[in-house]
Tab-separated table of N, CA, C and O in Angstrom:
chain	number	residue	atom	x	y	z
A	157	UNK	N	0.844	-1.184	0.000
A	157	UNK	CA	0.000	0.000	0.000
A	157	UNK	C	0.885	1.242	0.000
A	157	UNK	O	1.988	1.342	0.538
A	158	UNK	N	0.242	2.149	-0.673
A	158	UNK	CA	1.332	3.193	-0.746
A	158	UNK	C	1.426	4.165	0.519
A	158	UNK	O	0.621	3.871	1.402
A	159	UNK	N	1.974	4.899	0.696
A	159	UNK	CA	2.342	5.543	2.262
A	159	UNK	C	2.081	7.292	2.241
A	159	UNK	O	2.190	7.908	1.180
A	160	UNK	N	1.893	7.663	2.930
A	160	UNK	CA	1.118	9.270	2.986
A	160	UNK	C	2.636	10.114	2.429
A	160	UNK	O	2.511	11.209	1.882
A	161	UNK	N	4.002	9.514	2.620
A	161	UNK	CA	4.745	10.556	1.849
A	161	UNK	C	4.674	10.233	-0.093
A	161	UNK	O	4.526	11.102	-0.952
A	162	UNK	N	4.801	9.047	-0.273
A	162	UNK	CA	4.094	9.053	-1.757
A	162	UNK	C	3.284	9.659	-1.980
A	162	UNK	O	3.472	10.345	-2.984
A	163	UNK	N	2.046	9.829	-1.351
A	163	UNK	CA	1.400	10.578	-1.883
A	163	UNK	C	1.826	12.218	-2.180
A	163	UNK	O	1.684	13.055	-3.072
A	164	UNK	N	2.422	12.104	-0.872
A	164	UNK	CA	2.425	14.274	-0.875
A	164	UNK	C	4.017	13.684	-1.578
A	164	UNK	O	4.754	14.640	-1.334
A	165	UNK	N	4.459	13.139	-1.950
A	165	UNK	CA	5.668	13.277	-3.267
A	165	UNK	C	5.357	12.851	-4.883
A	165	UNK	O	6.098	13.066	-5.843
A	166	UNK	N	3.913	12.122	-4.886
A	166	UNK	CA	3.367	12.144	-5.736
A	166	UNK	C	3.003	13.119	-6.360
A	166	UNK	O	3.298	13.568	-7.467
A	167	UNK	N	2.323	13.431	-5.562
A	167	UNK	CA	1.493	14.624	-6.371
A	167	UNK	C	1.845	15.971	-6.157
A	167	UNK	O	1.082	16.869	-6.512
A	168	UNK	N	3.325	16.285	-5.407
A	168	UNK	CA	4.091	17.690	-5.977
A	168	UNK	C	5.027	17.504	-7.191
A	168	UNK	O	5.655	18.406	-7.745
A	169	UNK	N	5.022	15.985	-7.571
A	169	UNK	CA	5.937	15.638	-8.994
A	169	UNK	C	4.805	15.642	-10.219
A	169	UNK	O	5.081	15.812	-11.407
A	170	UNK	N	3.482	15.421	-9.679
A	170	UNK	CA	2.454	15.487	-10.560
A	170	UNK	C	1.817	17.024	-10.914
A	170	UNK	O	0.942	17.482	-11.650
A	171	UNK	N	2.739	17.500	-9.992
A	171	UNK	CA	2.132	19.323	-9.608
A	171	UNK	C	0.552	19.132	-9.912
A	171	UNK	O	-0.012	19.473	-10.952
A	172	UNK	N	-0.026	18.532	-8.815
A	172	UNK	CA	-1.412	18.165	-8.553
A	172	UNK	C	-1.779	19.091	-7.216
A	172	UNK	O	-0.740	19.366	-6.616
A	173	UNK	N	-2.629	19.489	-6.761
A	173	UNK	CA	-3.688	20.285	-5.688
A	173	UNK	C	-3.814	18.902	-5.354
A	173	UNK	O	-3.457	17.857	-5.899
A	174	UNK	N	-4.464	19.211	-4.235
A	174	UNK	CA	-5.085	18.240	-2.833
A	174	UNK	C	-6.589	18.299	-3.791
A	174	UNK	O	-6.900	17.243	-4.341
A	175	UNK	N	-7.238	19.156	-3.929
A	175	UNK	CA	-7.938	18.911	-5.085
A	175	UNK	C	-8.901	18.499	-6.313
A	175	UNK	O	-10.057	18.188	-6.602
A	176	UNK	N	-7.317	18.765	-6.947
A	176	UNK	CA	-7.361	17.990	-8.405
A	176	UNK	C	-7.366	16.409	-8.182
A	176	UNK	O	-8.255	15.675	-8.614
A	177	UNK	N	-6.183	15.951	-7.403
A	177	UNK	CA	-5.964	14.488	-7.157
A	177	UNK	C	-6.876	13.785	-6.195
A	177	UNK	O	-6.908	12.570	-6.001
A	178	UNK	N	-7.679	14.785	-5.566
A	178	UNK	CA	-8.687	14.438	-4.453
A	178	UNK	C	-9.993	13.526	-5.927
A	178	UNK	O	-10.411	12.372	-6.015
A	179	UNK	N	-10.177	14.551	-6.648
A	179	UNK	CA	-11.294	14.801	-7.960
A	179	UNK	C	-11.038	13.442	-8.346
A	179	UNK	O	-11.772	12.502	-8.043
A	180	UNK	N	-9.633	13.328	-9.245
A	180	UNK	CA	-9.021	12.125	-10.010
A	180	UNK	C	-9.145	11.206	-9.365
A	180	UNK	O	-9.521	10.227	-10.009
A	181	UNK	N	-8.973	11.018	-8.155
A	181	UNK	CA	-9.382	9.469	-7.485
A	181	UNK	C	-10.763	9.483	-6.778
A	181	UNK	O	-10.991	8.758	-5.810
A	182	UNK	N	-11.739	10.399	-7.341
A	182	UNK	CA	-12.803	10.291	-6.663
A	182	UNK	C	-13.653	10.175	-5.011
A	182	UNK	O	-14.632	9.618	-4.513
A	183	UNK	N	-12.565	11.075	-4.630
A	183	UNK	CA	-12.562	11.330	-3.286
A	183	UNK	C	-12.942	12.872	-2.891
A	183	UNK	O	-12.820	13.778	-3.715
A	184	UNK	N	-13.406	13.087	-1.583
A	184	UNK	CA	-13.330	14.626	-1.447
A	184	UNK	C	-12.180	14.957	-1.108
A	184	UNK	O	-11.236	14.216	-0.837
A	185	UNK	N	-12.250	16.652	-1.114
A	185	UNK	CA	-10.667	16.899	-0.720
A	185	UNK	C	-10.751	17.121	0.579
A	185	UNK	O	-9.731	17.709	0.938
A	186	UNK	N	-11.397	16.952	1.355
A	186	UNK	CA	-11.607	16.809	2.950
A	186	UNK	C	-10.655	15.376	3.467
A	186	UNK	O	-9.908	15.345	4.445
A	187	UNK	N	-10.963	14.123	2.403
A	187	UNK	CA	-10.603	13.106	2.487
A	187	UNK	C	-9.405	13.119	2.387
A	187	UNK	O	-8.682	12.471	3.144
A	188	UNK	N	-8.888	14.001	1.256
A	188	UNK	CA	-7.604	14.074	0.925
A	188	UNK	C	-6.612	14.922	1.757
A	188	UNK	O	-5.397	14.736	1.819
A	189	UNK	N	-7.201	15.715	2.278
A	189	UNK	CA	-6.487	16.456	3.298
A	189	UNK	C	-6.394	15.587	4.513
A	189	UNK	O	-5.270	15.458	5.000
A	190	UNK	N	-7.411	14.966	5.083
A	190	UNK	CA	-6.897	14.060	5.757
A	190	UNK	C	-6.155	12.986	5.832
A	190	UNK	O	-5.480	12.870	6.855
A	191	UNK	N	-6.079	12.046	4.918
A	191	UNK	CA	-5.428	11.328	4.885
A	191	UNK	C	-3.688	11.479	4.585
A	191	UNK	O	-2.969	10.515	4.850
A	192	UNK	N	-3.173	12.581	4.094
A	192	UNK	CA	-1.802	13.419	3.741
A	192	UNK	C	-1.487	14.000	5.688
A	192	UNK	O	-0.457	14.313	6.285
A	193	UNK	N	-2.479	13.937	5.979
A	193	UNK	CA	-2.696	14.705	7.520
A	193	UNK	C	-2.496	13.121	8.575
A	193	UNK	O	-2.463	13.186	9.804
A	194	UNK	N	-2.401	12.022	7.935
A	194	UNK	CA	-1.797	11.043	8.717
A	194	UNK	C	-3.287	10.127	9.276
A	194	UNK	O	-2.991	9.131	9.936
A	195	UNK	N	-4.362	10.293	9.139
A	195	UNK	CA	-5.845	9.687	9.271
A	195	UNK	C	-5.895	8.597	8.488
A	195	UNK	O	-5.512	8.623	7.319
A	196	UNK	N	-6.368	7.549	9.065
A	196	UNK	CA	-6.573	6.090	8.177
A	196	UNK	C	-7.227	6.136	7.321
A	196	UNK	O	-8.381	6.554	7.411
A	197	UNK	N	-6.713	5.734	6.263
A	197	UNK	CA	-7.487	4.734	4.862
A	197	UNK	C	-8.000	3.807	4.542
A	197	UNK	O	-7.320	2.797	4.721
A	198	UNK	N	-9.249	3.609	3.988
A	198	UNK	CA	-8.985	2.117	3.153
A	198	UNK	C	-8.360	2.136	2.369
A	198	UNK	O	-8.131	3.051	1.577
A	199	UNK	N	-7.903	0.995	2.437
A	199	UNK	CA	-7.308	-0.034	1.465
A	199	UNK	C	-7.669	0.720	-0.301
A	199	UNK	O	-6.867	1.281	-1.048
A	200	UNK	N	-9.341	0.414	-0.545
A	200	UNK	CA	-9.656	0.830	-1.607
A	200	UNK	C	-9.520	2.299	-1.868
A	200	UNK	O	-9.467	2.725	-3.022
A	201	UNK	N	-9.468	2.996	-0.935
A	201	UNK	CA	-9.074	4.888	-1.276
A	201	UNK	C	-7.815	4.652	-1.936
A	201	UNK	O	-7.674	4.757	-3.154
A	202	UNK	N	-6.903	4.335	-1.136
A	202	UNK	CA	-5.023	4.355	-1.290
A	202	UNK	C	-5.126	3.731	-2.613
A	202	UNK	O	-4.393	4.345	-3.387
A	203	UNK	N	-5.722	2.783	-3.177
A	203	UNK	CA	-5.618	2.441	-4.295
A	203	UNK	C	-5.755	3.168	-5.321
A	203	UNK	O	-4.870	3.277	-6.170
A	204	UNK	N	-7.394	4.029	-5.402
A	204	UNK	CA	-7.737	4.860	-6.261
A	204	UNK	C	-6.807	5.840	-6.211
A	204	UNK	O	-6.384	6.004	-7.356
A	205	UNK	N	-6.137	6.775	-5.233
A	205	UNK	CA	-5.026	7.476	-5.054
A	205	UNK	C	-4.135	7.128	-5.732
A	205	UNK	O	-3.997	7.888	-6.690
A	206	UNK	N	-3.327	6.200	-5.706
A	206	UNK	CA	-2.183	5.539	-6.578
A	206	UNK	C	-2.510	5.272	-8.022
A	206	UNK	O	-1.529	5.362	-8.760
A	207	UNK	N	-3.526	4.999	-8.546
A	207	UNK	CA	-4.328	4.595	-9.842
A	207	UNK	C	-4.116	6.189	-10.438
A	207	UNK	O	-3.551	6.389	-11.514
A	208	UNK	N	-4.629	7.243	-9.615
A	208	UNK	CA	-4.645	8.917	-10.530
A	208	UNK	C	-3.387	9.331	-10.319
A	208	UNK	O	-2.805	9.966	-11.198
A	209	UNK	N	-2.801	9.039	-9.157
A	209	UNK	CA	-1.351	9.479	-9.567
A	209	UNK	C	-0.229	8.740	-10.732
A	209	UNK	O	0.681	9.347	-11.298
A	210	UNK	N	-0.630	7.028	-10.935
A	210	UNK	CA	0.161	7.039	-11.886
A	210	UNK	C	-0.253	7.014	-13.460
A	210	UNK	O	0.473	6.643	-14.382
A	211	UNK	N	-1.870	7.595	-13.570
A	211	UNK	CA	-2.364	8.121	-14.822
A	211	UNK	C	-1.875	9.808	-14.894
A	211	UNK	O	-2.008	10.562	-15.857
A	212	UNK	N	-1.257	10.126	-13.513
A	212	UNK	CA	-0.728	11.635	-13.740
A	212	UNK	C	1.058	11.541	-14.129
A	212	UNK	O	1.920	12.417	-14.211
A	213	UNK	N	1.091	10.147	-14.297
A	213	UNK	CA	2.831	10.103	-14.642
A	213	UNK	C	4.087	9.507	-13.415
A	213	UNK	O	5.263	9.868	-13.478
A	214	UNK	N	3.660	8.745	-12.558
A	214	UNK	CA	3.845	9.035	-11.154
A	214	UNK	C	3.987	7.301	-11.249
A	214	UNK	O	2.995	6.608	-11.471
A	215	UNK	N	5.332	6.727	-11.052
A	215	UNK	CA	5.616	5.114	-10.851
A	215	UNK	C	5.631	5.048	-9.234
A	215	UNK	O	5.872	6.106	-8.653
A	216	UNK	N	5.435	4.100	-8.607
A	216	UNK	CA	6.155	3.701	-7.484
A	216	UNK	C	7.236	2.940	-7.694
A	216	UNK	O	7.355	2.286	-8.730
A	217	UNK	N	8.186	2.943	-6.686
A	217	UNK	CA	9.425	1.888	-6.397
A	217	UNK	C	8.764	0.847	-5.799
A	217	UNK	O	7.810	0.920	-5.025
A	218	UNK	N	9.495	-0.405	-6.325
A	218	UNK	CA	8.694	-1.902	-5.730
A	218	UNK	C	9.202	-1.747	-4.638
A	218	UNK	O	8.391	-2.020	-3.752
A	219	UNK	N	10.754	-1.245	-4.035
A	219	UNK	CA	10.264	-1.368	-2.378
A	219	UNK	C	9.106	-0.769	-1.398
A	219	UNK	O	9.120	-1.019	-0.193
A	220	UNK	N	8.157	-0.004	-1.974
A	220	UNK	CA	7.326	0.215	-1.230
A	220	UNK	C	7.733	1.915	-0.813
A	220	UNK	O	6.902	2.582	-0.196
A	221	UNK	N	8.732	2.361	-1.112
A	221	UNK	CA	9.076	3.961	-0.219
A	221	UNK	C	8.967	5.090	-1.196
A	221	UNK	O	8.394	6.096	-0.778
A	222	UNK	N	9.468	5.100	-2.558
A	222	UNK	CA	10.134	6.014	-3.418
A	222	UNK	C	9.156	6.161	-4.370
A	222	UNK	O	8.926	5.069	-4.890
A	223	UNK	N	8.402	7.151	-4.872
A	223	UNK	CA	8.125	7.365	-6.553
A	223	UNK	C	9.291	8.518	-7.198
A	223	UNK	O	10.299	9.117	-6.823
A	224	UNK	N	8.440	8.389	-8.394
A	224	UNK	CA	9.330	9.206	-9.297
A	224	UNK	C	8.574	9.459	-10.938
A	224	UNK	O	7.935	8.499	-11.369
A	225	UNK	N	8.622	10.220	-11.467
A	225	UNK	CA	8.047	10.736	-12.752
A	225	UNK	C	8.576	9.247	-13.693
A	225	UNK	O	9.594	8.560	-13.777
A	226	UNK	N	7.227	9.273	-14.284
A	226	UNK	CA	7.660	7.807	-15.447
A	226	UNK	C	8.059	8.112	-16.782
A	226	UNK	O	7.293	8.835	-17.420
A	227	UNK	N	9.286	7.638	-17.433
A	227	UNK	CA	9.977	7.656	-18.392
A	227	UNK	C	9.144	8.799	-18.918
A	227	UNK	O	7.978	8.886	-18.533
A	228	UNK	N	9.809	9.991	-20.054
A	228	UNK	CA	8.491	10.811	-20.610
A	228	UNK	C	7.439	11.544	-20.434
A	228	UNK	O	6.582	12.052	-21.156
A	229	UNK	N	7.842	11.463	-18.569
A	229	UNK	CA	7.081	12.225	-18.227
A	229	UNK	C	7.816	14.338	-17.748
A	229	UNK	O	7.678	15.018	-16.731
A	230	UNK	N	8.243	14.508	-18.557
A	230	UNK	CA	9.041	15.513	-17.554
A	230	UNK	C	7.989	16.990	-17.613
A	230	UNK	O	7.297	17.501	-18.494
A	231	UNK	N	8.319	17.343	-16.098
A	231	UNK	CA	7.629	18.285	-16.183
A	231	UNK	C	7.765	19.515	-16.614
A	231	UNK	O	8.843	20.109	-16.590
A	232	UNK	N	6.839	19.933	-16.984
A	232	UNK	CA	7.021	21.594	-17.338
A	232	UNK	C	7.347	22.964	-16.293
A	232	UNK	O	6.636	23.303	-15.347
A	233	UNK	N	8.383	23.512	-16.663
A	233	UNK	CA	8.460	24.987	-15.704
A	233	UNK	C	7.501	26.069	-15.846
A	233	UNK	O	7.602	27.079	-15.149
């Protein structure tokens, strides 16, 4: 499962709002603020979370700690 700093390193590499990525995984951003705020998840939220971040360009590392922008993805200044 992915971990509350993926997320908030997700989605400042996705230059995503609490939000936008709240929207994309079909969550409120109440939800989303909480859960970045350290408040439990399901299982199925963290998923949908991880699902819009890596349709926003956004791999995880198989150990479980690290993302990073996927091949082609580079961002704009």
């Amino acid at each position: 499962m992915i971990t509350i700093d993926q997320i908030r390193a997700g989605r400042a590499m996705a230059r995503l709002t609490q939000a936008q990525l709240a929207a994309e995984a079909g969550i409120s951003t109440t939800a989303m603020n909480n859960i970045e705020h350290g408040t439990d998840a399901k299982g199925s939220t963290l998923r949908a979370i991880q699902t819009a971040l890596e349709k926003a360009g956004i791999e995880f590392d198989s150990d479980g700690r690290g993302v990073r922008l996927a091949p082609g993805q580079a961002q704009e200044k």
